[in-house]
Amino acid sequence: MAESIFNNKITLSSKNEVLNMKVDIIKHETFIEVRLIEFNNIFNLYVCTISQPDYYIYKREQEITVDYERFISELVKLFHSLSLNRYNGLFIDNTLKFIEYGDFRNICKLELKFNKPDEHQYKMYISDIIRRLESDNVKLYKETKLLREKCIDGDRSLNDKIRHLELENNEYRKRIETLSNEISNIEYKYSSEKQEFSNMTNRHYELETENKRLKEELEEFNKDNPVSLKSRLSNKDLEIDRYKGEIKSNSNLIDQLRTENRELKAYKRNKEGFDEDSEAAKTLKEKYEELFNKNKQIEEKYKDIKTTLKEKKSKIESLQSKNKELSKQLANAQNVYNHFYNKNVGDTDYKGDDVDFPEFNLQSENPPSI
């Protein structure tokens, strides 16, 4: 049974042209047949028949070292190398030479003698062509039928996909309309928010300006805040304490003078019989006059101190009233600042509480009676 063991396109060099040929190696039971078919005219071909006896002639003439079966496989490899352009094929005078080009010399691997086919070989070639065409026709028919069935299934599947895509298209169109409406709403909202942001920016600038003004006012206010008032009031307290000490000292002196005055009166009653011109009477009189004058001076000084204390008490009450007013102003400024900026003014000693000032009892004792 004939079997094609190699079938491929090769390029051969001739004397004046390049030949595009198709090689077909057919293995029969007792020989192999190599056909070189012109690619552009399949009815123009060359045939080389190699039987086992023919091979021994090739082996002896070309010094081939392999057996017949190995030769067939090597022949297939040579034609395969020609198809890959690893070797060059030279076809001259119906002889095909497999040439391996080298740097030193070219080596002819094998020579095959081809002839025009005889009538029997030509009929066999034509029958092979018809058989292959029939086989190809059957194969093409089956493939066409299979492709037609696939095409029908494909059309059915395509129609299903088209319907599905139309449904999806309608759904997407609805979604696009919805998204377009949402985009329009978002654009309108964005425009409104942009305008609002612009207004807020202007308002922020105004608040920054107001904040700067309030800070300047606060700095001016802090220059005379309750801390400095407390410091000044503390100095006033020290001054008042000093005056109270003087009052207490003068009160002690007045008590001492009262005691001496009583002693003097008692002494006067006991000594009424003494001579006024005596030395003791003169001394007591001088002492009495001296104490009287001193007591008078103390009374005048006491009146002055009492007047001064009244003035200082009035000044303290005025400072208390001013401190309450300043406390209210500072609290209002801090509330305004916290309302706009939600933060504290800063750490200060002042907490917004009223300052308690000491109250003094300025009622003096009765002046001594002489």
mmCIF file of C-alpha atoms in Angstrom, residues 5-13 18-26 33-48 79-80 82-83:
data_model
loop_
_atom_site.group_PDB
_atom_site.id
_atom_site.type_symbol
_atom_site.label_atom_id
_atom_site.label_comp_id
_atom_site.label_asym_id
_atom_site.label_seq_id
_atom_site.Cartn_x
_atom_site.Cartn_y
_atom_site.Cartn_z
ATOM 1 C CA ILE A 5 5.908 10.060 4.045
ATOM 2 C CA PHE A 6 6.871 13.643 3.108
ATOM 3 C CA ASN A 7 5.041 16.427 1.314
ATOM 4 C CA ASN A 8 6.296 19.998 1.346
ATOM 5 C CA LYS A 9 7.376 22.982 -0.718
ATOM 6 C CA ILE A 10 11.064 23.470 -1.631
ATOM 7 C CA THR A 11 13.064 25.964 -3.639
ATOM 8 C CA LEU A 12 15.627 24.710 -6.167
ATOM 9 C CA SER A 13 18.260 26.506 -8.198
ATOM 10 C CA VAL A 18 14.793 29.561 -9.364
ATOM 11 C CA LEU A 19 12.285 26.758 -9.290
ATOM 12 C CA ASN A 20 9.466 26.558 -6.789
ATOM 13 C CA MET A 21 8.701 22.898 -6.505
ATOM 14 C CA LYS A 22 6.583 20.630 -4.377
ATOM 15 C CA VAL A 23 8.203 17.385 -3.270
ATOM 16 C CA ASP A 24 6.123 14.286 -2.538
ATOM 17 C CA ILE A 25 7.812 11.114 -1.245
ATOM 18 C CA ILE A 26 5.637 8.010 -1.538
ATOM 19 C CA GLU A 33 8.947 7.243 -5.386
ATOM 20 C CA VAL A 34 10.091 10.861 -5.209
ATOM 21 C CA ARG A 35 8.009 13.334 -7.182
ATOM 22 C CA LEU A 36 9.091 16.887 -7.952
ATOM 23 C CA ILE A 37 5.970 18.800 -8.998
ATOM 24 C CA GLU A 38 6.104 22.277 -10.443
ATOM 25 C CA PHE A 39 4.278 24.535 -8.035
ATOM 26 C CA ASN A 40 2.526 26.635 -10.690
ATOM 27 C CA ASN A 41 1.668 23.684 -12.951
ATOM 28 C CA ILE A 42 0.844 20.462 -11.150
ATOM 29 C CA PHE A 43 0.812 18.497 -14.396
ATOM 30 C CA ASN A 44 4.505 19.158 -14.953
ATOM 31 C CA LEU A 45 6.499 16.787 -12.729
ATOM 32 C CA TYR A 46 9.672 14.730 -12.441
ATOM 33 C CA VAL A 47 9.916 11.263 -10.901
ATOM 34 C CA CYS A 48 12.746 9.394 -9.179
ATOM 35 C CA PHE A 79 14.373 17.231 1.787
ATOM 36 C CA HIS A 80 13.244 18.706 5.123
ATOM 37 C CA LEU A 82 15.927 21.905 1.804
ATOM 38 C CA SER A 83 12.513 23.212 2.894
#
